[in-house]
PDB file of C-alpha atoms in Angstrom:
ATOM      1  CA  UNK A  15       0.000   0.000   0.000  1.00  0.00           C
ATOM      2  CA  UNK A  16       3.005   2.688   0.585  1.00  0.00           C
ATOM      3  CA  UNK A  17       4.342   2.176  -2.543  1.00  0.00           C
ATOM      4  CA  UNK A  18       1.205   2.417  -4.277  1.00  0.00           C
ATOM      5  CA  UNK A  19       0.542   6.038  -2.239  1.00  0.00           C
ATOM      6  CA  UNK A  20       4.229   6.704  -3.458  1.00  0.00           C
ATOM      7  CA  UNK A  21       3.347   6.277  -6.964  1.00  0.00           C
ATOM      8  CA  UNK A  22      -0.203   8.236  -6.957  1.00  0.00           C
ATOM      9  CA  UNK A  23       1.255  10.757  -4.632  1.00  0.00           C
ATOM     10  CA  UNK A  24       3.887  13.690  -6.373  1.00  0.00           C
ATOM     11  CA  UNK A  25       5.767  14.924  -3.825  1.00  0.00           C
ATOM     12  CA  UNK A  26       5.141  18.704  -4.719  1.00  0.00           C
ATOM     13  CA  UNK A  27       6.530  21.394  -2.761  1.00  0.00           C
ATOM     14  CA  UNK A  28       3.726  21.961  -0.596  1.00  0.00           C
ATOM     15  CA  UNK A  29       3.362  18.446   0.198  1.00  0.00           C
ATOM     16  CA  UNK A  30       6.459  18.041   1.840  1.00  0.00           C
ATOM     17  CA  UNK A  31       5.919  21.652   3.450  1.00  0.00           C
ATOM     18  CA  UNK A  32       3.137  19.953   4.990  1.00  0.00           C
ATOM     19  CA  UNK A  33       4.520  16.586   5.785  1.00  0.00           C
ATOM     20  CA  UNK A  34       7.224  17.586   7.888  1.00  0.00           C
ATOM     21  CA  UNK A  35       5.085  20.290   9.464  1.00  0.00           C
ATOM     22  CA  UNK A  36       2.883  17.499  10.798  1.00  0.00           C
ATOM     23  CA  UNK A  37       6.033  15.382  11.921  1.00  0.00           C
ATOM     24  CA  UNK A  38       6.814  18.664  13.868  1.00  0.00           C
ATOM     25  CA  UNK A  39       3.865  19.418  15.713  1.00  0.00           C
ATOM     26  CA  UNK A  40       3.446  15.765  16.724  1.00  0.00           C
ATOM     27  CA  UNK A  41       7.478  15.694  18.143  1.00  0.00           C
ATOM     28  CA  UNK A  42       6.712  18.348  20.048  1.00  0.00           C
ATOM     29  CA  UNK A  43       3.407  17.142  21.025  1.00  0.00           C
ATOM     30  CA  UNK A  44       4.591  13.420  22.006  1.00  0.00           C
ATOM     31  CA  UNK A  45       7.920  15.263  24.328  1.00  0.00           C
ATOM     32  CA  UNK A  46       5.612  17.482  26.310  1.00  0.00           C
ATOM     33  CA  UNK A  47       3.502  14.324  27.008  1.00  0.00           C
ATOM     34  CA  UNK A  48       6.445  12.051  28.158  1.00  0.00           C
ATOM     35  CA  UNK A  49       8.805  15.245  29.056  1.00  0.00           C
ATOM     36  CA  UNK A  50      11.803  14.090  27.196  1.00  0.00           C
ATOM     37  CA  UNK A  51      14.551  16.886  28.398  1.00  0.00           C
ATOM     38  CA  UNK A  52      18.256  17.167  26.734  1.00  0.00           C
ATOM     39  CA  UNK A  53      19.901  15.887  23.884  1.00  0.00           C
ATOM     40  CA  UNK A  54      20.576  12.821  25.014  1.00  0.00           C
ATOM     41  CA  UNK A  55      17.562  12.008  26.212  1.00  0.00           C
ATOM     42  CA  UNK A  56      15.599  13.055  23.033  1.00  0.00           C
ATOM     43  CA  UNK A  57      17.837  11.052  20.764  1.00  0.00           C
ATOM     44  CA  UNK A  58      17.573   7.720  23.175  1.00  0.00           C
ATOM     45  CA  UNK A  59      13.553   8.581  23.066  1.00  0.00           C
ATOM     46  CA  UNK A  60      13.516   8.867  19.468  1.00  0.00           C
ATOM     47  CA  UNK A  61      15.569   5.726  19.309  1.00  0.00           C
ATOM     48  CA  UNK A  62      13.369   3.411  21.641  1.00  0.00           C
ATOM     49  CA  UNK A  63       9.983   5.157  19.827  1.00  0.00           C
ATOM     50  CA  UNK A  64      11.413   3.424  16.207  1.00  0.00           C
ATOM     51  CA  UNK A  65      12.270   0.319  18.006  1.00  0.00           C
ATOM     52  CA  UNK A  66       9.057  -0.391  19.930  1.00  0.00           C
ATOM     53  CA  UNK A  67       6.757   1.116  16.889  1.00  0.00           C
ATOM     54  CA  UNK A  68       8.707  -1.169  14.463  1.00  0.00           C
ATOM     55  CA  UNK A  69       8.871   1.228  11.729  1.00  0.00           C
ATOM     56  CA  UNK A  70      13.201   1.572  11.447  1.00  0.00           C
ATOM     57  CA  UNK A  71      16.460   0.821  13.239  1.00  0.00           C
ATOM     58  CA  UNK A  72      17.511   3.802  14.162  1.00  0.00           C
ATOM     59  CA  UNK A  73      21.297   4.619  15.181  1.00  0.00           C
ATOM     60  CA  UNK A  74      23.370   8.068  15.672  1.00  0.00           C
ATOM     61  CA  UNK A  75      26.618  10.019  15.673  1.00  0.00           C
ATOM     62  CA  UNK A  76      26.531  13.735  17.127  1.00  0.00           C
ATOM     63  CA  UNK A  77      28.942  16.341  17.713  1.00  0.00           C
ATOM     64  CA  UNK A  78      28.394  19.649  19.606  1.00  0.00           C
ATOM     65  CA  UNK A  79      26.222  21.407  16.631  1.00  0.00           C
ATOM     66  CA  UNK A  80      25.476  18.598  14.546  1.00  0.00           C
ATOM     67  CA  UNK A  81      24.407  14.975  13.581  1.00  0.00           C
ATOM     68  CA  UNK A  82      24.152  12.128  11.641  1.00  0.00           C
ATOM     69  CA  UNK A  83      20.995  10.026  12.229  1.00  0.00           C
ATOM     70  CA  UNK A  84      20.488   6.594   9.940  1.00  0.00           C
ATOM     71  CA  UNK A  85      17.287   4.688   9.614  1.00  0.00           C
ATOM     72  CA  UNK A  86      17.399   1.091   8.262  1.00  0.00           C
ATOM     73  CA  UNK A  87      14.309   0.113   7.133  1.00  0.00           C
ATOM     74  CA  UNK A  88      12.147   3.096   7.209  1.00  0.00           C
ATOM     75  CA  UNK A  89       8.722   2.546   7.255  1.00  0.00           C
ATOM     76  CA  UNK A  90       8.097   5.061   4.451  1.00  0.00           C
ATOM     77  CA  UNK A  91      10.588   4.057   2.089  1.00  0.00           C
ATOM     78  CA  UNK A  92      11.556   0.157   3.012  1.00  0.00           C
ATOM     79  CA  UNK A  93      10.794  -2.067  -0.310  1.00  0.00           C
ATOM     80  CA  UNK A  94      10.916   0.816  -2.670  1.00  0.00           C
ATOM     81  CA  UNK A  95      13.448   1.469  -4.630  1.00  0.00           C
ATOM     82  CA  UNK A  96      15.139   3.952  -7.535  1.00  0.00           C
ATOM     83  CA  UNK A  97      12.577   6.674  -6.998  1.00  0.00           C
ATOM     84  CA  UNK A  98      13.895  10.102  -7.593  1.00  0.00           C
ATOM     85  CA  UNK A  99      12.292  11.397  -4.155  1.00  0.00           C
ATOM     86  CA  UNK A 100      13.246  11.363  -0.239  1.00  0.00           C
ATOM     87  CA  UNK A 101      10.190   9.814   1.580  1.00  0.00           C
ATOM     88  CA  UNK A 102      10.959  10.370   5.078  1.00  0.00           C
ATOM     89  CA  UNK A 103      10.071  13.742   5.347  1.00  0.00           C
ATOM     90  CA  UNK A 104       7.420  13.231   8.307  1.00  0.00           C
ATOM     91  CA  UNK A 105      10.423  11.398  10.545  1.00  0.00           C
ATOM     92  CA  UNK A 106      12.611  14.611   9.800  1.00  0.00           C
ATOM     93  CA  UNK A 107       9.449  17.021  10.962  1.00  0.00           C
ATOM     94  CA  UNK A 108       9.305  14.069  13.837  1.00  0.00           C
ATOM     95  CA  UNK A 109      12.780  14.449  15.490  1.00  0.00           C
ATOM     96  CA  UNK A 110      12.811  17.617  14.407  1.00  0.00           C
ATOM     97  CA  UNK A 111      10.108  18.726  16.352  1.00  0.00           C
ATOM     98  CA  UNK A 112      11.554  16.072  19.585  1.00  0.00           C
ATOM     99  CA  UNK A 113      14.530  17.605  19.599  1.00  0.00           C
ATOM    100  CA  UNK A 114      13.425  21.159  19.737  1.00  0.00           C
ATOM    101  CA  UNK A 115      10.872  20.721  22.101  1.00  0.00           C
ATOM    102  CA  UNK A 116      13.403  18.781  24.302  1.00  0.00           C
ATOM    103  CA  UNK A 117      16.680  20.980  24.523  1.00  0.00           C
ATOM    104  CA  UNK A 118      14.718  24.613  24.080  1.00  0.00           C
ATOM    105  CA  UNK A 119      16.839  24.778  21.032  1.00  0.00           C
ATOM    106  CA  UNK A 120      16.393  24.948  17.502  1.00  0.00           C
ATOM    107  CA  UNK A 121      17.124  22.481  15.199  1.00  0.00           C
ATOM    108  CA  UNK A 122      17.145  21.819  11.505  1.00  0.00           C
ATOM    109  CA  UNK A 123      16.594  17.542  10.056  1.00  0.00           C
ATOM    110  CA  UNK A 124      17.074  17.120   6.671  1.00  0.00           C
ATOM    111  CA  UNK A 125      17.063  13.559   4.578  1.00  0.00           C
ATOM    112  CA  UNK A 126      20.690  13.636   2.770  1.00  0.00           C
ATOM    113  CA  UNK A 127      19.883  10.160   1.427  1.00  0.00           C
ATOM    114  CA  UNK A 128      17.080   7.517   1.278  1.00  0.00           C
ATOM    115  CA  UNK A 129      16.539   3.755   0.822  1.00  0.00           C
ATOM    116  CA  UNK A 130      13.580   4.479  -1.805  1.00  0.00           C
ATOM    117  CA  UNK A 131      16.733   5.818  -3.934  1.00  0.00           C
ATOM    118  CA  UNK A 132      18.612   3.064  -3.603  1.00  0.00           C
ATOM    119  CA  UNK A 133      20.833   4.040  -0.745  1.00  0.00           C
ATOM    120  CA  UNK A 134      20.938   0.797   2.363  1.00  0.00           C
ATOM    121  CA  UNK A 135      19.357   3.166   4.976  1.00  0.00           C
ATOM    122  CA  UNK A 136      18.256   6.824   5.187  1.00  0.00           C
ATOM    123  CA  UNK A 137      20.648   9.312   6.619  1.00  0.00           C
ATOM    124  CA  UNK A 138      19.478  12.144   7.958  1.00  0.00           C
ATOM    125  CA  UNK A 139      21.497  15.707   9.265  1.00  0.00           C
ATOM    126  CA  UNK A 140      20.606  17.564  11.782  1.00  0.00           C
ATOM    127  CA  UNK A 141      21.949  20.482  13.167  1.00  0.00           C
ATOM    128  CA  UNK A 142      21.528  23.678  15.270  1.00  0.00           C
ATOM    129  CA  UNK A 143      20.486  26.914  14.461  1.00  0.00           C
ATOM    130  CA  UNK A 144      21.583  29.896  15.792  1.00  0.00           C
TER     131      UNK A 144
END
């Protein structure tokens, strides 16, 4: 069924606008619920929420100001390949919106690279704005 929505579905400008928008507001939503505070913290959350949700296996690197975040098997892009589109744009509105709400800071996810394009995993890149 997610490919098929992939397929019928062109990922216009305002679409993703409005993906990752969603993914935001429900980050910050679900960290005010379970009060998820620090950096740490938000990334182990975010971690354990994949895991027990099934939808990706989710590991990090991060440095001061920045990170790499890698999803194997995404739920939105697992089983689809050589599309010319990044389909995770809800999980980078998701931790986006964790890891703002969590460290009072404000921080940017983008998708560098997705499964559905043939990459192994989907890397993401976060890092903090001034």
């Amino acid at each position: 069924m997610q490919t098929l929505n992939y397929l019928l579905i062109e990922q216009t400008p305002g679409h993703k606008t409005l993906t990752k928008h969603a993914g935001l507001i429900s980050g910050k939503k679900i960290t005010e619920k379970t009060q998820t505070r620090g950096l740490e913290e938000a990334l182990q959350y975010i971690q354990e929420l994949h895991q027990y949700l099934k939808t990706g296996d989710m590991s990090w690197e991060k440095k001061t100001n920045h990170m790499k975040i890698e999803i194997k098997e995404s739920i939105y892009s697992a089983g689809i390949k050589n599309t010319d589109t990044k389909l995770c744009t809800y999980l980078e509105g998701l931790m986006q919106g964790i890891l703002n709400q969590a460290t009072d800071e404000r921080w940017e996810i983008i998708e560098t690279r997705c499964s559905a394009q043939g990459s192994d995993r989907c890397t993401f890149h976060g890092k903090k704005l001034p």
